[in-house]
mmCIF file of C-alpha atoms and ligand atoms in Angstrom:
data_model
loop_
_atom_site.group_PDB
_atom_site.id
_atom_site.type_symbol
_atom_site.label_atom_id
_atom_site.label_comp_id
_atom_site.label_asym_id
_atom_site.label_seq_id
_atom_site.Cartn_x
_atom_site.Cartn_y
_atom_site.Cartn_z
ATOM 1 C CA MET A 1313 4.313 33.357 6.985
ATOM 2 C CA LYS A 1314 0.642 30.440 6.666
ATOM 3 C CA SER A 1315 -0.629 31.202 3.949
ATOM 4 C CA ALA A 1316 -5.300 29.992 3.473
ATOM 5 C CA ASN A 1317 -3.686 26.625 1.943
ATOM 6 C CA THR A 1318 -2.687 23.835 4.163
ATOM 7 C CA LYS A 1319 0.474 22.280 3.990
ATOM 8 C CA ILE A 1320 1.387 19.658 5.988
ATOM 9 C CA LEU A 1321 4.623 17.471 6.560
ATOM 10 C CA ALA A 1322 3.928 13.742 6.874
ATOM 11 C CA ILE A 1323 5.965 10.818 8.229
ATOM 12 C CA GLU A 1324 5.906 7.448 6.898
ATOM 13 C CA SER A 1325 8.313 4.507 8.933
ATOM 14 C CA SER A 1326 5.680 1.328 9.231
ATOM 15 C CA CYS A 1327 8.169 -0.824 7.373
ATOM 16 C CA ASP A 1328 11.913 -0.384 5.600
ATOM 17 C CA GLU A 1329 11.114 3.205 3.563
ATOM 18 C CA THR A 1330 12.253 6.318 5.957
ATOM 19 C CA ALA A 1331 9.823 8.533 3.770
ATOM 20 C CA ALA A 1332 8.893 12.217 4.302
ATOM 21 C CA ALA A 1333 6.522 14.489 2.022
ATOM 22 C CA VAL A 1334 4.913 18.391 2.367
ATOM 23 C CA VAL A 1335 1.773 18.086 0.763
ATOM 24 C CA VAL A 1336 -0.111 21.315 0.086
ATOM 25 C CA ASN A 1337 -4.373 20.520 0.275
ATOM 26 C CA GLY A 1338 -4.386 17.256 0.571
ATOM 27 C CA ARG A 1339 -3.085 17.029 -3.142
ATOM 28 C CA ASP A 1340 0.324 18.642 -4.679
ATOM 29 C CA VAL A 1341 2.923 16.929 -3.279
ATOM 30 C CA ARG A 1342 5.969 19.741 -3.200
ATOM 31 C CA SER A 1343 7.966 16.516 -2.287
ATOM 32 C CA ASN A 1344 8.592 12.777 -1.937
ATOM 33 C CA ILE A 1345 11.634 12.210 0.040
ATOM 34 C CA ILE A 1346 11.652 8.259 -0.300
ATOM 35 C CA SER A 1347 14.007 6.010 1.263
ATOM 36 C CA THR A 1348 14.244 2.912 0.967
ATOM 37 C CA GLN A 1349 16.213 -0.324 2.449
ATOM 38 C CA ILE A 1350 15.611 -2.543 0.605
ATOM 39 C CA PRO A 1351 18.666 -3.211 -0.626
ATOM 40 C CA LEU A 1352 19.784 -3.829 2.546
ATOM 41 C CA HIS A 1353 16.987 -6.306 3.470
ATOM 42 C CA THR A 1354 17.949 -8.549 0.707
ATOM 43 C CA LEU A 1355 20.547 -10.058 1.580
ATOM 44 C CA TYR A 1356 17.775 -11.905 5.013
ATOM 45 C CA GLY A 1357 15.487 -11.758 1.889
ATOM 46 C CA GLY A 1358 12.822 -10.163 3.469
ATOM 47 C CA VAL A 1359 12.565 -7.151 5.854
ATOM 48 C CA VAL A 1360 14.045 -8.020 9.668
ATOM 49 C CA PRO A 1361 12.381 -5.756 11.752
ATOM 50 C CA GLU A 1362 15.458 -4.944 14.665
ATOM 51 C CA ILE A 1363 17.459 -3.856 11.324
ATOM 52 C CA ALA A 1364 14.188 -1.751 9.953
ATOM 53 C CA SER A 1365 13.766 0.666 13.316
ATOM 54 C CA ARG A 1366 17.915 1.179 13.181
ATOM 55 C CA LYS A 1367 17.557 2.485 10.465
ATOM 56 C CA HIS A 1368 15.245 4.012 10.431
ATOM 57 C CA ILE A 1369 16.317 5.657 13.758
ATOM 58 C CA GLU A 1370 19.344 6.603 11.505
ATOM 59 C CA ARG A 1371 17.939 8.176 8.372
ATOM 60 C CA ILE A 1372 15.005 9.830 10.129
ATOM 61 C CA ASP A 1373 16.440 13.338 10.625
ATOM 62 C CA ASN A 1374 17.906 13.815 6.845
ATOM 63 C CA VAL A 1375 14.801 12.952 5.285
ATOM 64 C CA ILE A 1376 12.497 15.170 7.022
ATOM 65 C CA LYS A 1377 15.289 18.083 5.955
ATOM 66 C CA MET A 1378 15.668 17.471 2.687
ATOM 67 C CA ALA A 1379 12.005 16.903 2.681
ATOM 68 C CA LEU A 1380 11.350 20.782 3.454
ATOM 69 C CA SER A 1381 13.852 21.481 2.263
ATOM 70 C CA GLU A 1382 13.041 20.281 -1.798
ATOM 71 C CA ALA A 1383 9.536 21.691 -0.918
ATOM 72 C CA ASP A 1384 10.777 25.061 -0.284
ATOM 73 C CA THR A 1385 9.721 25.402 3.562
ATOM 74 C CA THR A 1386 9.547 25.457 6.859
ATOM 75 C CA LEU A 1387 8.432 24.133 10.089
ATOM 76 C CA ASP A 1388 7.277 27.887 11.298
ATOM 77 C CA GLU A 1389 5.359 27.525 7.200
ATOM 78 C CA LEU A 1390 3.006 24.147 8.239
ATOM 79 C CA ASP A 1391 -0.188 23.937 9.562
ATOM 80 C CA ALA A 1392 0.022 20.255 10.918
ATOM 81 C CA VAL A 1393 2.259 17.503 11.555
ATOM 82 C CA ALA A 1394 0.807 13.750 10.233
ATOM 83 C CA VAL A 1395 2.088 10.410 10.737
ATOM 84 C CA THR A 1396 1.691 6.203 9.670
ATOM 85 C CA TYR A 1397 0.488 5.973 13.927
ATOM 86 C CA GLY A 1398 -0.274 1.336 11.639
ATOM 87 C CA PRO A 1399 -0.393 -1.007 11.584
ATOM 88 C CA GLY A 1400 2.568 -2.049 10.539
ATOM 89 C CA LEU A 1401 5.992 -3.289 12.542
ATOM 90 C CA VAL A 1402 7.214 -1.790 16.498
ATOM 91 C CA GLY A 1403 10.151 -0.853 16.245
ATOM 92 C CA ALA A 1404 9.663 0.806 12.844
ATOM 93 C CA LEU A 1405 6.858 3.054 13.676
ATOM 94 C CA LEU A 1406 7.538 3.712 16.534
ATOM 95 C CA VAL A 1407 10.126 5.934 15.386
ATOM 96 C CA GLY A 1408 8.171 8.368 12.445
ATOM 97 C CA VAL A 1409 5.276 8.731 16.087
ATOM 98 C CA ALA A 1410 8.112 9.653 18.005
ATOM 99 C CA GLU A 1411 9.698 11.760 15.170
ATOM 100 C CA ALA A 1412 6.563 13.512 14.895
ATOM 101 C CA LYS A 1413 4.920 13.808 18.029
ATOM 102 C CA ALA A 1414 9.039 16.356 18.994
ATOM 103 C CA ILE A 1415 8.615 18.309 15.832
ATOM 104 C CA ALA A 1416 4.725 18.568 16.367
ATOM 105 C CA TYR A 1417 5.077 19.607 19.850
ATOM 106 C CA ALA A 1418 8.599 21.982 19.482
ATOM 107 C CA ALA A 1419 6.960 23.952 16.158
ATOM 108 C CA GLY A 1420 3.456 23.813 17.847
ATOM 109 C CA LEU A 1421 1.204 22.147 15.610
ATOM 110 C CA PRO A 1422 -1.547 20.015 15.748
ATOM 111 C CA LEU A 1423 -0.518 16.566 14.932
ATOM 112 C CA ILE A 1424 -1.815 13.896 12.860
ATOM 113 C CA GLY A 1425 -2.085 9.990 13.392
ATOM 114 C CA VAL A 1426 -2.873 7.789 9.699
ATOM 115 C CA ASN A 1427 -4.270 5.096 9.146
ATOM 116 C CA HIS A 1428 -1.569 2.977 6.828
ATOM 117 C CA ILE A 1429 -4.053 1.424 4.562
ATOM 118 C CA GLU A 1430 -6.242 4.689 4.551
ATOM 119 C CA GLY A 1431 -2.790 6.614 2.944
ATOM 120 C CA HIS A 1432 -2.823 3.625 0.550
ATOM 121 C CA ILE A 1433 -6.499 4.448 -0.193
ATOM 122 C CA ALA A 1434 -4.972 8.650 -0.129
ATOM 123 C CA ALA A 1435 -2.062 8.165 -2.952
ATOM 124 C CA ASN A 1436 -5.346 8.406 -5.683
ATOM 125 C CA TYR A 1437 -5.967 11.924 -4.595
ATOM 126 C CA ILE A 1438 -3.139 12.810 -5.961
ATOM 127 C CA GLU A 1439 -2.964 11.308 -8.334
ATOM 128 C CA ASP A 1440 -6.589 12.606 -9.604
ATOM 129 C CA LYS A 1441 -7.662 15.777 -8.029
ATOM 130 C CA THR A 1442 -11.050 15.553 -9.038
ATOM 131 C CA LEU A 1443 -11.600 11.407 -7.415
ATOM 132 C CA GLU A 1444 -13.147 12.333 -4.215
ATOM 133 C CA PRO A 1445 -15.860 9.258 -2.322
ATOM 134 C CA PRO A 1446 -18.101 7.123 -3.027
ATOM 135 C CA PHE A 1447 -15.812 5.209 -4.314
ATOM 136 C CA LEU A 1448 -15.028 0.785 -4.955
ATOM 137 C CA CYS A 1449 -11.147 0.285 -3.791
ATOM 138 C CA LEU A 1450 -9.182 -2.744 -3.355
ATOM 139 C CA ILE A 1451 -6.381 -2.377 -1.468
ATOM 140 C CA VAL A 1452 -3.365 -4.620 -2.538
ATOM 141 C CA SER A 1453 -0.393 -4.075 -0.663
ATOM 142 C CA GLY A 1454 2.535 -6.627 1.608
ATOM 143 C CA GLY A 1455 0.486 -6.447 4.669
ATOM 144 C CA HIS A 1456 -3.166 -6.253 3.593
ATOM 145 C CA THR A 1457 -6.138 -6.851 0.646
ATOM 146 C CA HIS A 1458 -8.601 -4.853 0.893
ATOM 147 C CA LEU A 1459 -11.858 -4.683 -0.370
ATOM 148 C CA VAL A 1460 -13.800 -1.726 0.481
ATOM 149 C CA GLN A 1461 -16.219 1.078 -0.405
ATOM 150 C CA VAL A 1462 -15.185 4.878 0.071
ATOM 151 C CA THR A 1463 -18.306 6.790 1.706
ATOM 152 C CA ASP A 1464 -16.798 9.291 2.096
ATOM 153 C CA TYR A 1465 -12.431 10.501 2.778
ATOM 154 C CA ASN A 1466 -12.560 9.943 6.505
ATOM 155 C CA LYS A 1467 -15.482 6.860 5.504
ATOM 156 C CA CYS A 1468 -15.291 3.741 4.589
ATOM 157 C CA THR A 1469 -17.197 0.151 4.625
ATOM 158 C CA ILE A 1470 -15.155 -3.461 4.445
ATOM 159 C CA LEU A 1471 -16.551 -5.731 1.553
ATOM 160 C CA GLY A 1472 -14.087 -7.568 1.801
ATOM 161 C CA ARG A 1473 -10.824 -8.788 3.273
ATOM 162 C CA SER A 1474 -7.361 -11.657 2.478
ATOM 163 C CA VAL A 1475 -8.710 -14.323 5.820
ATOM 164 C CA ASP A 1476 -4.835 -15.852 5.710
ATOM 165 C CA ASP A 1477 -1.971 -14.337 4.091
ATOM 166 C CA ALA A 1478 -2.019 -10.866 1.644
ATOM 167 C CA ALA A 1479 -1.547 -10.291 -2.168
ATOM 168 C CA GLY A 1480 1.786 -8.566 -2.001
ATOM 169 C CA GLU A 1481 2.822 -11.403 0.793
ATOM 170 C CA ALA A 1482 1.604 -13.880 -2.076
ATOM 171 C CA PHE A 1483 4.322 -12.827 -4.188
ATOM 172 C CA ASP A 1484 6.866 -11.884 -1.754
ATOM 173 C CA LYS A 1485 6.828 -16.124 -0.876
ATOM 174 C CA VAL A 1486 6.624 -17.691 -4.048
ATOM 175 C CA ALA A 1487 9.607 -15.503 -5.636
ATOM 176 C CA ARG A 1488 11.016 -16.552 -2.446
ATOM 177 C CA ALA A 1489 10.519 -21.004 -3.415
ATOM 178 C CA ILE A 1490 10.984 -20.192 -7.324
ATOM 179 C CA GLY A 1491 14.773 -17.924 -6.259
ATOM 180 C CA LEU A 1492 14.554 -14.939 -7.797
ATOM 181 C CA GLY A 1493 14.201 -12.537 -3.826
ATOM 182 C CA TYR A 1494 13.449 -10.407 -2.160
ATOM 183 C CA PRO A 1495 11.470 -8.242 -3.129
ATOM 184 C CA GLY A 1496 9.068 -10.683 -4.281
ATOM 185 C CA GLY A 1497 6.345 -8.495 -6.527
ATOM 186 C CA PRO A 1498 8.272 -6.469 -8.893
ATOM 187 C CA LYS A 1499 10.730 -9.592 -10.432
ATOM 188 C CA ILE A 1500 8.004 -11.640 -10.600
ATOM 189 C CA GLU A 1501 6.877 -8.698 -13.186
ATOM 190 C CA GLU A 1502 9.420 -8.821 -13.988
ATOM 191 C CA ALA A 1503 9.787 -11.302 -14.098
ATOM 192 C CA ALA A 1504 6.640 -12.677 -15.733
ATOM 193 C CA LYS A 1505 6.844 -11.079 -19.097
ATOM 194 C CA SER A 1506 8.740 -13.478 -20.726
ATOM 195 C CA GLY A 1507 7.404 -16.498 -19.215
ATOM 196 C CA ASP A 1508 4.263 -18.455 -20.419
ATOM 197 C CA ALA A 1509 1.190 -19.309 -18.185
ATOM 198 C CA SER A 1510 -0.105 -22.045 -19.828
ATOM 199 C CA CYS A 1511 2.507 -23.329 -18.119
ATOM 200 C CA VAL A 1512 -0.397 -24.863 -15.168
ATOM 201 C CA HIS A 1513 -2.896 -23.627 -14.317
ATOM 202 C CA PHE A 1514 -2.464 -22.605 -10.491
ATOM 203 C CA PRO A 1515 -6.548 -22.741 -8.833
ATOM 204 C CA ARG A 1516 -8.872 -19.143 -8.230
ATOM 205 C CA ALA A 1517 -9.642 -20.101 -3.824
ATOM 206 C CA LYS A 1518 -13.223 -20.163 -3.209
ATOM 207 C CA VAL A 1519 -13.948 -18.295 0.494
ATOM 208 C CA SER A 1520 -16.646 -19.876 1.784
ATOM 209 C CA GLY A 1521 -19.195 -17.106 3.062
ATOM 210 C CA ASN A 1522 -18.566 -13.956 1.961
ATOM 211 C CA PRO A 1523 -18.666 -13.889 -1.752
ATOM 212 C CA TYR A 1524 -16.025 -11.127 -1.411
ATOM 213 C CA ASP A 1525 -13.315 -12.596 1.196
ATOM 214 C CA PHE A 1526 -10.032 -13.287 -1.120
ATOM 215 C CA SER A 1527 -7.329 -16.725 0.343
ATOM 216 C CA PHE A 1528 -3.987 -16.326 -0.972
ATOM 217 C CA SER A 1529 -2.192 -18.850 0.917
ATOM 218 C CA GLY A 1530 -3.908 -21.704 -0.447
ATOM 219 C CA LEU A 1531 -2.773 -20.456 -4.171
ATOM 220 C CA LYS A 1532 0.634 -20.024 -2.486
ATOM 221 C CA SER A 1533 0.973 -24.130 -1.258
ATOM 222 C CA ALA A 1534 -0.446 -25.737 -4.698
ATOM 223 C CA VAL A 1535 2.600 -23.690 -6.503
ATOM 224 C CA LEU A 1536 4.585 -25.152 -3.392
ATOM 225 C CA ASN A 1537 2.936 -28.380 -4.351
ATOM 226 C CA TYR A 1538 3.613 -28.440 -7.919
ATOM 227 C CA LEU A 1539 7.453 -27.811 -7.348
ATOM 228 C CA ASN A 1540 7.543 -30.137 -5.111
ATOM 229 C CA HIS A 1541 6.517 -32.921 -7.273
ATOM 230 C CA LEU A 1542 8.482 -31.699 -9.487
ATOM 231 C CA SER A 1543 11.499 -31.989 -8.044
ATOM 232 C CA MET A 1544 10.598 -35.607 -6.930
ATOM 233 C CA HIS A 1545 10.266 -36.663 -10.653
ATOM 234 C CA GLY A 1546 13.625 -35.096 -11.506
ATOM 235 C CA GLU A 1547 11.950 -32.892 -14.135
ATOM 236 C CA ALA A 1548 12.979 -28.385 -14.278
ATOM 237 C CA TYR A 1549 10.936 -25.786 -14.504
ATOM 238 C CA ASN A 1550 12.005 -22.221 -15.860
ATOM 239 C CA PRO A 1551 10.938 -19.624 -13.353
ATOM 240 C CA ASN A 1552 9.540 -16.834 -15.627
ATOM 241 C CA ASP A 1553 6.448 -19.802 -16.305
ATOM 242 C CA ILE A 1554 5.784 -20.251 -12.517
ATOM 243 C CA ALA A 1555 5.657 -16.348 -12.242
ATOM 244 C CA ALA A 1556 3.249 -16.013 -15.143
ATOM 245 C CA ALA A 1557 0.930 -18.069 -14.480
ATOM 246 C CA PHE A 1558 1.508 -17.708 -10.405
ATOM 247 C CA GLN A 1559 0.460 -13.397 -11.259
ATOM 248 C CA GLU A 1560 -2.082 -14.323 -13.892
ATOM 249 C CA ALA A 1561 -4.137 -17.155 -11.163
ATOM 250 C CA VAL A 1562 -3.141 -13.519 -8.508
ATOM 251 C CA VAL A 1563 -4.678 -11.016 -11.151
ATOM 252 C CA GLY A 1564 -7.192 -12.899 -12.398
ATOM 253 C CA VAL A 1565 -9.304 -13.567 -8.528
ATOM 254 C CA LEU A 1566 -8.576 -9.244 -7.470
ATOM 255 C CA CYS A 1567 -10.312 -9.054 -10.865
ATOM 256 C CA ASP A 1568 -13.425 -10.834 -10.577
ATOM 257 C CA HIS A 1569 -14.127 -10.566 -6.970
ATOM 258 C CA VAL A 1570 -14.000 -6.216 -8.088
ATOM 259 C CA ALA A 1571 -15.858 -7.259 -11.385
ATOM 260 C CA MET A 1572 -18.803 -9.473 -8.889
ATOM 261 C CA ALA A 1573 -18.752 -5.618 -6.338
ATOM 262 C CA LEU A 1574 -18.849 -2.836 -9.467
ATOM 263 C CA ASP A 1575 -22.045 -5.111 -10.718
ATOM 264 C CA GLU A 1576 -23.674 -4.919 -6.874
ATOM 265 C CA THR A 1577 -22.778 -1.110 -5.663
ATOM 266 C CA LYS A 1578 -22.606 0.008 -8.878
ATOM 267 C CA SER A 1579 -19.841 2.531 -8.445
ATOM 268 C CA PRO A 1580 -19.187 4.704 -10.680
ATOM 269 C CA HIS A 1581 -15.595 4.513 -9.737
ATOM 270 C CA PHE A 1582 -12.802 2.097 -8.972
ATOM 271 C CA ALA A 1583 -9.711 2.340 -7.888
ATOM 272 C CA LEU A 1584 -6.509 0.352 -7.353
ATOM 273 C CA ALA A 1585 -4.354 1.079 -3.983
ATOM 274 C CA GLY A 1586 -1.343 -0.492 -2.507
ATOM 275 C CA GLY A 1587 2.771 -1.551 -3.045
ATOM 276 C CA VAL A 1588 0.521 -4.190 -5.607
ATOM 277 C CA ALA A 1589 -1.215 -1.668 -7.365
ATOM 278 C CA SER A 1590 1.747 -0.690 -9.251
ATOM 279 C CA ASN A 1591 2.315 -5.082 -11.104
ATOM 280 C CA GLY A 1592 1.555 -3.448 -15.175
ATOM 281 C CA ALA A 1593 -0.442 -6.466 -15.040
ATOM 282 C CA LEU A 1594 -2.737 -6.387 -13.158
ATOM 283 C CA ARG A 1595 -4.110 -1.586 -13.302
ATOM 284 C CA SER A 1596 -4.309 -3.374 -17.484
ATOM 285 C CA SER A 1597 -6.833 -6.537 -16.426
ATOM 286 C CA MET A 1598 -8.721 -3.945 -14.407
ATOM 287 C CA GLN A 1599 -9.328 -1.192 -16.380
ATOM 288 C CA GLU A 1600 -10.056 -3.544 -18.511
ATOM 289 C CA VAL A 1601 -12.531 -4.517 -16.520
ATOM 290 C CA CYS A 1602 -13.745 -1.374 -15.651
ATOM 291 C CA ALA A 1603 -14.080 -0.142 -18.732
ATOM 292 C CA LYS A 1604 -16.294 -3.066 -20.186
ATOM 293 C CA LYS A 1605 -18.109 -2.147 -17.131
ATOM 294 C CA ASN A 1606 -18.911 1.473 -18.313
ATOM 295 C CA VAL A 1607 -16.280 2.716 -14.696
ATOM 296 C CA LEU A 1608 -14.321 5.579 -13.989
ATOM 297 C CA PHE A 1609 -10.180 3.551 -13.297
ATOM 298 C CA HIS A 1610 -8.456 5.160 -10.948
ATOM 299 C CA CYS A 1611 -4.916 3.851 -9.730
ATOM 300 C CA PRO A 1612 -1.433 6.198 -8.379
ATOM 301 C CA ALA A 1613 1.722 6.539 -9.636
ATOM 302 C CA PRO A 1614 4.046 3.514 -9.230
ATOM 303 C CA ILE A 1615 5.648 6.447 -6.708
ATOM 304 C CA PHE A 1616 2.654 6.514 -4.490
ATOM 305 C CA CYS A 1617 1.489 2.736 -5.168
ATOM 306 C CA THR A 1618 4.891 1.522 -2.836
ATOM 307 C CA ASP A 1619 4.991 2.978 0.581
ATOM 308 C CA ASN A 1620 5.457 6.719 0.813
ATOM 309 C CA ALA A 1621 4.723 10.034 3.006
ATOM 310 C CA ALA A 1622 2.570 11.656 0.833
ATOM 311 C CA MET A 1623 -0.554 9.471 0.591
ATOM 312 C CA ILE A 1624 -0.023 10.072 4.198
ATOM 313 C CA GLY A 1625 -0.277 13.992 4.270
ATOM 314 C CA ALA A 1626 -3.445 13.383 1.008
ATOM 315 C CA ALA A 1627 -4.606 10.853 3.694
ATOM 316 C CA GLY A 1628 -3.536 13.461 7.273
ATOM 317 C CA TYR A 1629 -5.111 16.772 5.457
ATOM 318 C CA TYR A 1630 -8.905 15.284 4.795
ATOM 319 C CA ALA A 1631 -8.620 13.815 8.414
ATOM 320 C CA TYR A 1632 -7.448 17.240 9.205
ATOM 321 C CA LEU A 1633 -10.287 18.787 7.877
ATOM 322 C CA ASN A 1634 -12.496 16.844 9.761
ATOM 323 C CA GLY A 1635 -10.291 17.650 13.499
ATOM 324 C CA ASN A 1636 -9.271 14.428 14.419
ATOM 325 C CA THR A 1637 -6.150 15.788 15.016
ATOM 326 C CA SER A 1638 -4.167 13.556 17.906
ATOM 327 C CA GLY A 1639 -3.001 13.953 21.916
ATOM 328 C CA TRP A 1640 0.373 12.936 22.401
ATOM 329 C CA ASP A 1641 0.213 10.027 23.705
ATOM 330 C CA LEU A 1642 -0.408 9.334 20.744
ATOM 331 C CA ASN A 1643 1.356 5.901 20.755
ATOM 332 C CA ALA A 1644 2.008 2.999 17.552
ATOM 333 C CA VAL A 1645 -0.919 -0.012 16.557
ATOM 334 C CA PRO A 1646 1.336 -2.522 14.864
ATOM 335 C CA GLN A 1647 -2.573 -3.547 14.136
ATOM 336 C CA LEU A 1648 -4.149 -0.651 13.149
ATOM 337 C CA ARG A 1649 -7.138 -1.824 11.474
ATOM 338 C CA LEU A 1650 -9.123 -0.044 8.978
ATOM 339 C CA GLY A 1651 -11.960 2.533 9.943
ATOM 340 C CA GLU A 1652 -10.599 2.178 13.334
ATOM 341 C CA LYS A 1653 -9.323 4.960 15.544
ATOM 342 C CA SER A 1654 -7.013 5.662 17.977
HETATM 343 O O1 KG4 B 2020 2.633 -0.828 0.193
HETATM 344 P P1 KG4 B 2020 3.654 -1.746 0.630
HETATM 345 O O2 KG4 B 2020 4.979 -0.942 -0.020
HETATM 346 O O3 KG4 B 2020 3.982 -2.271 1.983
HETATM 347 C C1 KG4 B 2020 2.647 -2.312 2.443
HETATM 348 O O4 KG4 B 2020 2.199 -1.680 3.009
HETATM 349 O O5 KG4 B 2020 2.470 -3.486 2.602
HETATM 350 O O6 KG4 B 2020 3.591 -3.381 -0.969
HETATM 351 C C2 KG4 B 2020 4.878 -3.741 -0.628
HETATM 352 C C3 KG4 B 2020 3.811 -4.976 -1.439
HETATM 353 C C4 KG4 B 2020 5.575 -6.332 -1.552
HETATM 354 O O7 KG4 B 2020 4.830 -7.026 -1.012
HETATM 355 C C5 KG4 B 2020 5.530 -5.740 -2.245
HETATM 356 O O8 KG4 B 2020 6.255 -7.748 -3.128
HETATM 357 C C6 KG4 B 2020 4.029 -5.621 -4.002
HETATM 358 O O9 KG4 B 2020 3.884 -4.532 -2.811
HETATM 359 N N1 KG4 B 2020 4.326 -5.512 -4.307
HETATM 360 C C7 KG4 B 2020 4.711 -5.647 -6.436
HETATM 361 C C8 KG4 B 2020 4.461 -4.427 -7.720
HETATM 362 N N2 KG4 B 2020 5.489 -4.040 -6.367
HETATM 363 C C9 KG4 B 2020 5.438 -3.976 -4.581
HETATM 364 N N3 KG4 B 2020 3.419 -7.229 -6.138
HETATM 365 C C10 KG4 B 2020 3.180 -7.224 -7.111
HETATM 366 N N4 KG4 B 2020 3.782 -6.375 -9.123
HETATM 367 C C11 KG4 B 2020 5.022 -5.556 -8.232
HETATM 368 N N5 KG4 B 2020 5.758 -4.976 -9.410
HETATM 369 ZN ZN1 ZN B 2021 1.477 0.161 2.751
#
């Protein structure tokens, strides 16, 4: 029997997590199952798309069954099925999209295609049940770095984005270069705790044109050049020091951009989102920036920062309220941009 509440089954398979969740009214997470493939991809130093798709196929049925069972619900109590349809790896996305279509069609439920980046933003609605647009949001993940003004639940204006590597990508590449392995973000964070950030000063790149745009490939190259220079001179280095100096540079650039945007937009709320938002150093520095400016700081719990399906259920709910349901021809869109609809 359906209730007055809106109960959504959400599915996420855009990269290396197979995830399903049941979310009520966009904010109340009844279950959040995440089957990570990280240990598998660690062997290869990064995500192998072919392996990711195969593992999603093997795991998705069970992950969905677990999400329904943990939420103590069945398909006939649901109101809709939401699924990430982009951006991401095409083969990985297709598994979730095909599964969501099959379930929604068989159960006679509306299908909602969700943009993964909008999902990351919506993770903030789970954390803070009172947060409402408008607010300024920085999304920092493995594939995306976006500074946006969220003007409504289904609308945002992009102030800046990375012109090359995403912030998380830079963490992953630098971690590989200093021998920390995959996934780089959490390993750099851990190493940086016992490192000395003042061992070297890495450049904070400015992008000409839009002051809100980011560039991280220059920073990554500066780290690689520094390591080459040391090795050519037969000098040893402490990876923890490099990790600390690199992390400080990334956090510095991100905080400067946010501070500038807060001054200009006068937004009373700021939210962090995406996998890199689980970084403790970034969270506390952003919190300080906000405190100085009397801005309320929001950030999802780390489990809702990295890829999960609950955030897709949150974004899916607001799309559903807005009547943004998808047709049965919904397809994976690997290069889907923020604000773009299929
Ligand atoms: O949002 P996410 O799970 O997937 C994408 O949509 O890309 O983000 C994954 C990215 C990876 O690059 C990973 O290294 C980074 O987030 N990451 C972190 C931390 N945890 C994950 N970066 C810095 N510090 C962390 N603690
Ligand atoms: Zn993500």
